[in-house]
Coordinates of C-alpha atoms and ligand atoms in Angstrom, one line a residue:
X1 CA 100.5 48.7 -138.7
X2 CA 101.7 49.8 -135.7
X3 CA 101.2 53.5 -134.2
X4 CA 98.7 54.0 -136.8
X5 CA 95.1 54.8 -135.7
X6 CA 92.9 51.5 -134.7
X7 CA 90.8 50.1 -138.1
X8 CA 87.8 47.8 -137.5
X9 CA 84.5 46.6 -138.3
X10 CA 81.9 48.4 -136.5
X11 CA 78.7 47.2 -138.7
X12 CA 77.8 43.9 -140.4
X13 CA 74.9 42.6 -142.5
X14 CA 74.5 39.9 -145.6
X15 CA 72.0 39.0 -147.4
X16 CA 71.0 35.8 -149.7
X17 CA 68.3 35.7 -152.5
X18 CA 65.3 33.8 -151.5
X19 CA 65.5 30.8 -153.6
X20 CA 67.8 27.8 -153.3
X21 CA 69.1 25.4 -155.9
X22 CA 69.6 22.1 -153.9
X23 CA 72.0 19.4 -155.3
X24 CA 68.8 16.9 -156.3
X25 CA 67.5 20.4 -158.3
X26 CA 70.7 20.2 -160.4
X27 CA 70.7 16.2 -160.8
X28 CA 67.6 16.6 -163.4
X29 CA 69.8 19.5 -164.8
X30 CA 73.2 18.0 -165.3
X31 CA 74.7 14.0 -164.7
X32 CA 75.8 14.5 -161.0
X33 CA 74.7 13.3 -157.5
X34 CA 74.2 14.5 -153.8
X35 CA 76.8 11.9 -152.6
X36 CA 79.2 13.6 -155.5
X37 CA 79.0 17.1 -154.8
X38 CA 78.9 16.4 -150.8
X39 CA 81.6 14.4 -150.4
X40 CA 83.8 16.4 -153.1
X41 CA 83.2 19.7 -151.6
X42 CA 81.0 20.2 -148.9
X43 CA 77.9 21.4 -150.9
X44 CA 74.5 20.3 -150.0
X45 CA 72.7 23.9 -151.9
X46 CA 73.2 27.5 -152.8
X47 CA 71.1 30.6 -152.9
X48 CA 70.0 31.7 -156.5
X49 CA 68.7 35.5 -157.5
X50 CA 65.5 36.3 -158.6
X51 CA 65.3 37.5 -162.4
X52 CA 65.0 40.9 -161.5
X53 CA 67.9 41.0 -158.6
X54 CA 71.6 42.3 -159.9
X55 CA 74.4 42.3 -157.4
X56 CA 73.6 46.0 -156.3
X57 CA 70.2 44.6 -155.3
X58 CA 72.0 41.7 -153.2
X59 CA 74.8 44.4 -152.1
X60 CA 71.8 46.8 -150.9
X61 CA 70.5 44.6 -148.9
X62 CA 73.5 43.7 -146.8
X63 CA 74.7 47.1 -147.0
X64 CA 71.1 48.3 -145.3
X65 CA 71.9 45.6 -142.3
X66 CA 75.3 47.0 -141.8
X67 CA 75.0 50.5 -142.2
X68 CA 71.7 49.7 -139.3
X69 CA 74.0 48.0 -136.7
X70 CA 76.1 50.3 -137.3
X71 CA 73.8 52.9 -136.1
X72 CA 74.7 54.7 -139.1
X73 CA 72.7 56.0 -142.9
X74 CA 74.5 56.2 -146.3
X75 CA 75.0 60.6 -145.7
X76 CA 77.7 59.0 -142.4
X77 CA 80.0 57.2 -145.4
X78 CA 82.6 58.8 -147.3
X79 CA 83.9 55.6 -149.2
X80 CA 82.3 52.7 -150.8
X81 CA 84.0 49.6 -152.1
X82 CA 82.3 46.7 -153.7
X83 CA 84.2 43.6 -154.2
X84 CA 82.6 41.7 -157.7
X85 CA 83.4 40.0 -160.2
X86 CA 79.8 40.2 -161.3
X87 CA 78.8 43.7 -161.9
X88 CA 75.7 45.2 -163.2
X89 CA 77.0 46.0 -165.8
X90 CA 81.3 47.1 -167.3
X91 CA 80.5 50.2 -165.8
X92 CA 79.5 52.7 -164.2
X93 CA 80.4 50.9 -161.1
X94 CA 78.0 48.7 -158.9
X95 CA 79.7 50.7 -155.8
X96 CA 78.4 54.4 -157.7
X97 CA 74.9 52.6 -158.3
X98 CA 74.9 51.9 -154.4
X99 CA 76.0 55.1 -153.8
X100 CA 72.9 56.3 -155.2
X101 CA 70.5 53.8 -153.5
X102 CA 72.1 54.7 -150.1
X103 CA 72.0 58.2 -150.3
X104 CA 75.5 58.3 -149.8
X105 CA 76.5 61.5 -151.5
X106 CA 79.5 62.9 -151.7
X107 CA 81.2 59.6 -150.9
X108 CA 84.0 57.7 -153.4
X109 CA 82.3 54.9 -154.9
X110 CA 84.5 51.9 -156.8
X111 CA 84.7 48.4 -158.0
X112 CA 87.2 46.1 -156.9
X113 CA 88.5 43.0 -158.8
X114 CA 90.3 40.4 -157.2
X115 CA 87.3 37.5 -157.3
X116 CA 87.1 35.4 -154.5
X117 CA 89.8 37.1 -152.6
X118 CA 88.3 40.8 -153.2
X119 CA 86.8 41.1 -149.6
X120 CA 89.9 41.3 -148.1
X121 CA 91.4 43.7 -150.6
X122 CA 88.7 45.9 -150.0
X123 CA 88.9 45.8 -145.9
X124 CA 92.9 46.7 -146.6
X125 CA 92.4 49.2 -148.7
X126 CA 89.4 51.1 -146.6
X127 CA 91.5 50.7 -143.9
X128 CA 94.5 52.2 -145.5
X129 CA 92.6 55.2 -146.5
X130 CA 91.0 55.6 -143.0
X131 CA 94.8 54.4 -141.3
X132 CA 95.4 57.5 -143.1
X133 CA 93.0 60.1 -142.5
X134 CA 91.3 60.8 -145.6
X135 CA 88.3 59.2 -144.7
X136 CA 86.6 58.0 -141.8
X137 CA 83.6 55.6 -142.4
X138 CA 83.8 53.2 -145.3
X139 CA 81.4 50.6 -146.2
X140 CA 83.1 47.1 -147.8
X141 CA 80.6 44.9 -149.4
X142 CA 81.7 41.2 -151.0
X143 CA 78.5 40.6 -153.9
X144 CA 78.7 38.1 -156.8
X145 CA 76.1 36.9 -158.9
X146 CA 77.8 34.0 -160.3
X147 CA 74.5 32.7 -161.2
X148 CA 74.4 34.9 -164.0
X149 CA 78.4 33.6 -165.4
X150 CA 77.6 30.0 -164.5
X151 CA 77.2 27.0 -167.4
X152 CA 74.2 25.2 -166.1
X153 CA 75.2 22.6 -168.3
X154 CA 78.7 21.9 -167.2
X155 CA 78.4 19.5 -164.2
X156 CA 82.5 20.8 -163.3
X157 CA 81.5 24.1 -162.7
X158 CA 77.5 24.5 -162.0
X159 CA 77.6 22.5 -158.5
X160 CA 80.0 25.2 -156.9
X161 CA 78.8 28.5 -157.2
X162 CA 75.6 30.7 -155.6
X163 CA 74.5 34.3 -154.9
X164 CA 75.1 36.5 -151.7
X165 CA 76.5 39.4 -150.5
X166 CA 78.0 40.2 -147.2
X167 CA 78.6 43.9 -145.8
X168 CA 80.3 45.8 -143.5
X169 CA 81.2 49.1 -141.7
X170 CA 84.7 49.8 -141.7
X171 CA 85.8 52.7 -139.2
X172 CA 87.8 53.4 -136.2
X173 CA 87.9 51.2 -133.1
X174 CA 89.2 51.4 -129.4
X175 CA 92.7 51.0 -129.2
X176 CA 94.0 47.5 -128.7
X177 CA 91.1 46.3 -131.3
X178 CA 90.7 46.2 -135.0
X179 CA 93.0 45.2 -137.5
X180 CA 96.3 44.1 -137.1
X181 CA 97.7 43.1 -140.2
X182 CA 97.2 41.7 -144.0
X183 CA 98.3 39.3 -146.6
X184 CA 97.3 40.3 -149.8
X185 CA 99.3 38.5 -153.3
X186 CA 98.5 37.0 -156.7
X187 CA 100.5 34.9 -159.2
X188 CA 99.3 36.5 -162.9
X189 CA 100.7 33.8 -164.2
X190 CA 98.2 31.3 -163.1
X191 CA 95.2 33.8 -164.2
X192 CA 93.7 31.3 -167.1
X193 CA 93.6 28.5 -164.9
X194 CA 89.9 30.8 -163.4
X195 CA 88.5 33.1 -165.6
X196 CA 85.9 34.7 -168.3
X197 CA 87.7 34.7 -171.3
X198 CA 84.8 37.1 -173.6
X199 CA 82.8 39.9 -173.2
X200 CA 86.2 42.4 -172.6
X201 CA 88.3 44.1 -175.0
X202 CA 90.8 40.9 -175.4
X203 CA 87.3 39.0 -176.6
X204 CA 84.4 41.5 -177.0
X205 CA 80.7 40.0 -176.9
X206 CA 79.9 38.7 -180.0
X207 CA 77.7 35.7 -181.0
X208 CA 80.6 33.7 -181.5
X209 CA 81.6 34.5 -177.8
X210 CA 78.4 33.6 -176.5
X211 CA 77.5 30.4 -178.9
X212 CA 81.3 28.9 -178.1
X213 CA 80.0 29.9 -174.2
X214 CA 83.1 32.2 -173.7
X215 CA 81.0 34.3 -171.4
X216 CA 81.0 31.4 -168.6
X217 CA 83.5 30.7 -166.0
X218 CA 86.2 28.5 -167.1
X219 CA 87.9 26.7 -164.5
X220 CA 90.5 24.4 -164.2
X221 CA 89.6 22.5 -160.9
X222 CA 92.3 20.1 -160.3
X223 CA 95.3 23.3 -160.8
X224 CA 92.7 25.8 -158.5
X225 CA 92.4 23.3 -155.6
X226 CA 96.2 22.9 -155.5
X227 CA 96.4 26.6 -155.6
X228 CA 94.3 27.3 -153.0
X229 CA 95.8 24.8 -150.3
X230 CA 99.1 25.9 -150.7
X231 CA 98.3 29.4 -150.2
X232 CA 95.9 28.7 -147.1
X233 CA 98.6 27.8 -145.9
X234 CA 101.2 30.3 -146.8
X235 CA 99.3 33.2 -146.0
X236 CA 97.5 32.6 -143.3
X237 CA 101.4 31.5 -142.0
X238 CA 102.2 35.1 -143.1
X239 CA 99.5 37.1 -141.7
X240 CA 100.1 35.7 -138.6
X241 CA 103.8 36.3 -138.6
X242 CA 102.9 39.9 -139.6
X243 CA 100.6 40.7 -136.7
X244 CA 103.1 39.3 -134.5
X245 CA 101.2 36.2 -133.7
X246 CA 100.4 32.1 -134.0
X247 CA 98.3 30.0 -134.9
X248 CA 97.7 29.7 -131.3
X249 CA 96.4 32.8 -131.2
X250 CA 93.1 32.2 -133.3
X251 CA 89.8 32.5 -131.5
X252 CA 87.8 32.3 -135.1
X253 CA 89.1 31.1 -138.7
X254 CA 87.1 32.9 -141.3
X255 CA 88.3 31.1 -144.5
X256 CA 86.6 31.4 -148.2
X257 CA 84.0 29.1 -148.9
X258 CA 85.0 27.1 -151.7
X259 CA 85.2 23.0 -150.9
X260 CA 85.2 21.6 -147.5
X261 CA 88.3 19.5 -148.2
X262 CA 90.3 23.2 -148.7
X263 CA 89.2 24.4 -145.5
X264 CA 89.8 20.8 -143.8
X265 CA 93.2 21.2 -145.2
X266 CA 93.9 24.4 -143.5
X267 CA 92.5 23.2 -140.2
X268 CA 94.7 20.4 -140.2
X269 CA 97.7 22.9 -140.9
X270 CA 97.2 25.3 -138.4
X271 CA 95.8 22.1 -135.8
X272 CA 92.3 24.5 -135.4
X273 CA 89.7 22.6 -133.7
X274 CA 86.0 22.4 -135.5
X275 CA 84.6 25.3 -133.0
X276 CA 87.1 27.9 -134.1
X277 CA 86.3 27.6 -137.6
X278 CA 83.2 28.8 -139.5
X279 CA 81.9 26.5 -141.9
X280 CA 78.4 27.4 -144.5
X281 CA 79.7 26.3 -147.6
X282 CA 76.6 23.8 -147.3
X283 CA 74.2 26.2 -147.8
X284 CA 75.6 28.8 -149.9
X285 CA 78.2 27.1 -152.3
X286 CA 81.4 29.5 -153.2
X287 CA 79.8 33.0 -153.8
X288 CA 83.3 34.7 -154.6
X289 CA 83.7 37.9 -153.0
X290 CA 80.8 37.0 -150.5
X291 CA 81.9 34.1 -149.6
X292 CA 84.0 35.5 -146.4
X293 CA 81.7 38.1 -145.4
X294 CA 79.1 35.9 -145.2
X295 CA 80.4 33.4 -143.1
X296 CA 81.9 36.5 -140.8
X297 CA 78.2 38.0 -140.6
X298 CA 76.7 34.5 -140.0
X299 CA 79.5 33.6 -136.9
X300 CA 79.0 37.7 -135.9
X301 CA 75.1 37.0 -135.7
X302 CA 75.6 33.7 -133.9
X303 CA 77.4 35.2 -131.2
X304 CA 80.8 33.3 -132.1
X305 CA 82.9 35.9 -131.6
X306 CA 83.3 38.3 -128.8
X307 CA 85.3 41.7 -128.4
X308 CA 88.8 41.2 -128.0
X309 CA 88.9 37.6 -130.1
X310 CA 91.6 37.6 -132.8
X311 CA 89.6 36.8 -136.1
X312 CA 91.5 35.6 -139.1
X313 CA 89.7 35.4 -142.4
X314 CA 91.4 34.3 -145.8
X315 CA 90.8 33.8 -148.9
X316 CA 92.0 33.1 -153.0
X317 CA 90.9 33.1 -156.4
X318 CA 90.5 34.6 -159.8
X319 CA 93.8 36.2 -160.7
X320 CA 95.0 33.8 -158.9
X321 CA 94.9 36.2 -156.2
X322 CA 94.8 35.9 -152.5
X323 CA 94.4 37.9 -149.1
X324 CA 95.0 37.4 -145.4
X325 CA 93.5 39.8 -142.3
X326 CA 94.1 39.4 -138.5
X327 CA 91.3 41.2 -136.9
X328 CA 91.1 41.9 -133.3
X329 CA 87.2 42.0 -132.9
Ligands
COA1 C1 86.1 21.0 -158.8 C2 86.5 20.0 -157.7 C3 85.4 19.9 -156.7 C4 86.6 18.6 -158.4 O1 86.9 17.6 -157.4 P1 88.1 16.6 -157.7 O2 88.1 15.6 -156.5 O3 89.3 17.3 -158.0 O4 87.5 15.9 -158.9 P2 88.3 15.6 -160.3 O5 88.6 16.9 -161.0 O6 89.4 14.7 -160.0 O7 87.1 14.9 -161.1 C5 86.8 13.6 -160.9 C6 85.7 13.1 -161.8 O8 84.4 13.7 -161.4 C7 83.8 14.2 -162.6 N1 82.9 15.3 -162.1 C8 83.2 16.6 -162.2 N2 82.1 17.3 -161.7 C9 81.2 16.4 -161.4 C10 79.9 16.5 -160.9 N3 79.3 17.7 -160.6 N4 79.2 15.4 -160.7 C11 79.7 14.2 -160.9 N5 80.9 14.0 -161.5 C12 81.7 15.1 -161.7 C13 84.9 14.6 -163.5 O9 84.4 14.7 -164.8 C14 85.9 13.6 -163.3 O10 85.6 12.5 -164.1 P3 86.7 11.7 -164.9 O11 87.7 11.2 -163.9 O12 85.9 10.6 -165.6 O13 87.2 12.7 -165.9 C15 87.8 20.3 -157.1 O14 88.9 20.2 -158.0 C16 87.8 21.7 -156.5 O15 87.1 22.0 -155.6 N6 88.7 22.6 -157.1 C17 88.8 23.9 -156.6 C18 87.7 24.7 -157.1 C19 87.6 26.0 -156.5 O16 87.9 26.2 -155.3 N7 87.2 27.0 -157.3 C20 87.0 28.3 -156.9 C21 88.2 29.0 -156.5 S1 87.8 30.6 -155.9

């Protein structure tokens, strides 16, 4: 990415529905216990939207905040990309719907799926397309609703997930700043170990979908967790070795929120001390694409990072899919 014209994030914002589903909520749901979930993953609750709030509604909000510190409105964007695996609906798009909302006209609008890894697709592809001039301000926003795909009777799945949505500004920066290189990779192969098998054209919605609950997230846990450690690793190995770097190098570790015991096992890895890594699965569970914007925003509003520290966020998922970014912020 050298020689090409300096890509970073000049705008943040995120944005969690009011209410939150602690893990004594879901023990008079489901058989399961505080001391499980905590000591398993790192979970203590998770933010849950209101009936009437879709992921555009969570994705407007955080896109407000960012477009704000910014010191920018929708008519200054000529791309939007929303990362979800929860949209309003098949189509159109939840990024045309914000579009709208934002006053953003004229701008590209699309949806982007890669699941828990889709944030940093979207930041690679916004800043390809502003690396190479056709456009110049793009707004990236992570927002899942897994709420709305979640079996609140399936104690292996409902303890994980929550709602957010995390935004930001993507755009040019000074020289020396910005970002400096990407991971991004899937393995098809492993795609049913995560997924939602109806309610596409392989499985369309029927009641038979619904009553044998094939509109749910499926999820192999044991298979995922494996996954996900060994490509921590790997690409965060990578995307340092792309920017030119080491682990040494890392003023901030921005992984995806999934389980405490993944992210412990990247710490121990790349031998990152507590302070240079940012941590909220706690409150907010894994909210798939959100997940790294959100903890980005939240270290960003807490003053944890300041200009010039080398930022490296990663994440993996659905797909299986994964993605790596070295930002200089
Ligand atoms: C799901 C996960 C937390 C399970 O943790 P684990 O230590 O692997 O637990 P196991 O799968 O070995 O299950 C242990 C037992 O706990 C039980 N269990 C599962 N969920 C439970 C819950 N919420 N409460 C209590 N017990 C539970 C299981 O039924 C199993 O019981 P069994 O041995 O009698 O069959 C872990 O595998 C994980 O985090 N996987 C990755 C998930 C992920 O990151 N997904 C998103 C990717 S983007």
């Amino acid at each position: 990415m050298n020689n090409l014209r300096p890509v970073g994030i000049i705008g943040t914002g995120k944005y969690v529905p009011e209410k939150i589903l602690t893990n004594s909520d879901l023990e008079k749901m489901v058989d399961t216990n505080d001391e499980w979930i905590v000591s398993r993953t790192g979970i203590k609750e998770r933010h849950i939207a209101a009936p009437d709030q879709a992921t555009s509604d969570l994705a407007y909000e955080a896109a407000l905040k960012a477009l704000e510190s910014a010191g920018m409105t929708g008519s200054d964007l000529d791309l939007i990309i929303v990362a979800t695996i929860t949209p309003d609906s098949s189509f159109p798009s939840t990024a045309c719907i914000l579009q709208d909302k934002l006053g953003a006209k004229g701008a590209a609008a699309f949806d982007l799926s890669a699941a828990c890894s889709g944030f940093v697709y979207g930041l690679a592809t916004a800043t390809s397309f502003i690396q190479s001039g056709m456009y110049n301000n793009a707004l990236v926003i992570g927002a899942d609703c897994l709420s709305r795909i979640t079996d609140y009777t399936d104690r292996n799945t409902c303890v994980l997930f929550g709602d957010g949505a995390g935004a930001v500004v993507v755009g040019e920066v000074p020289e020396g700043r910005g970002f400096k290189a990407f991971d991004l990779g899937a393995e098809g192969a492993g795609g049913s170990l995560l997924q939602i098998e109806g309610g596409g054209s392989r499985l369309p919605a029927s009641a038979e979908t619904v009553e044998n609950k094939k509109h749910y997230i499926y999820m192999n846990g044991r298979e995922v967790f494996k996954f996900a450690v060994r490509v921590m690793g790997t690409a965060t190995v990578e995307v340092l070795r792309k920017a030119g770097m080491d682990r040494t190098d890392v003023d901030l570790f921005v992984p995806h929120q999934a389980n405490v015991r993944i992210i412990q096992s990247a710490m121990q890895r790349l031998e990152l001390p507590e302070e240079k890594v940012v941590v909220n699965v706690d409150k907010y569970a894994n909210t798939s694409a959100a997940s790294i914007p959100l903890a980005l925003v939240e270290a960003a509003e807490e003053g944890r990072m300041k200009a010039g520290d080398t930022v490296l966020m990663v994440g993996f998922g659905g797909g299986l899919t994964w993605g790596a970014s070295v930002l200089v912020w």
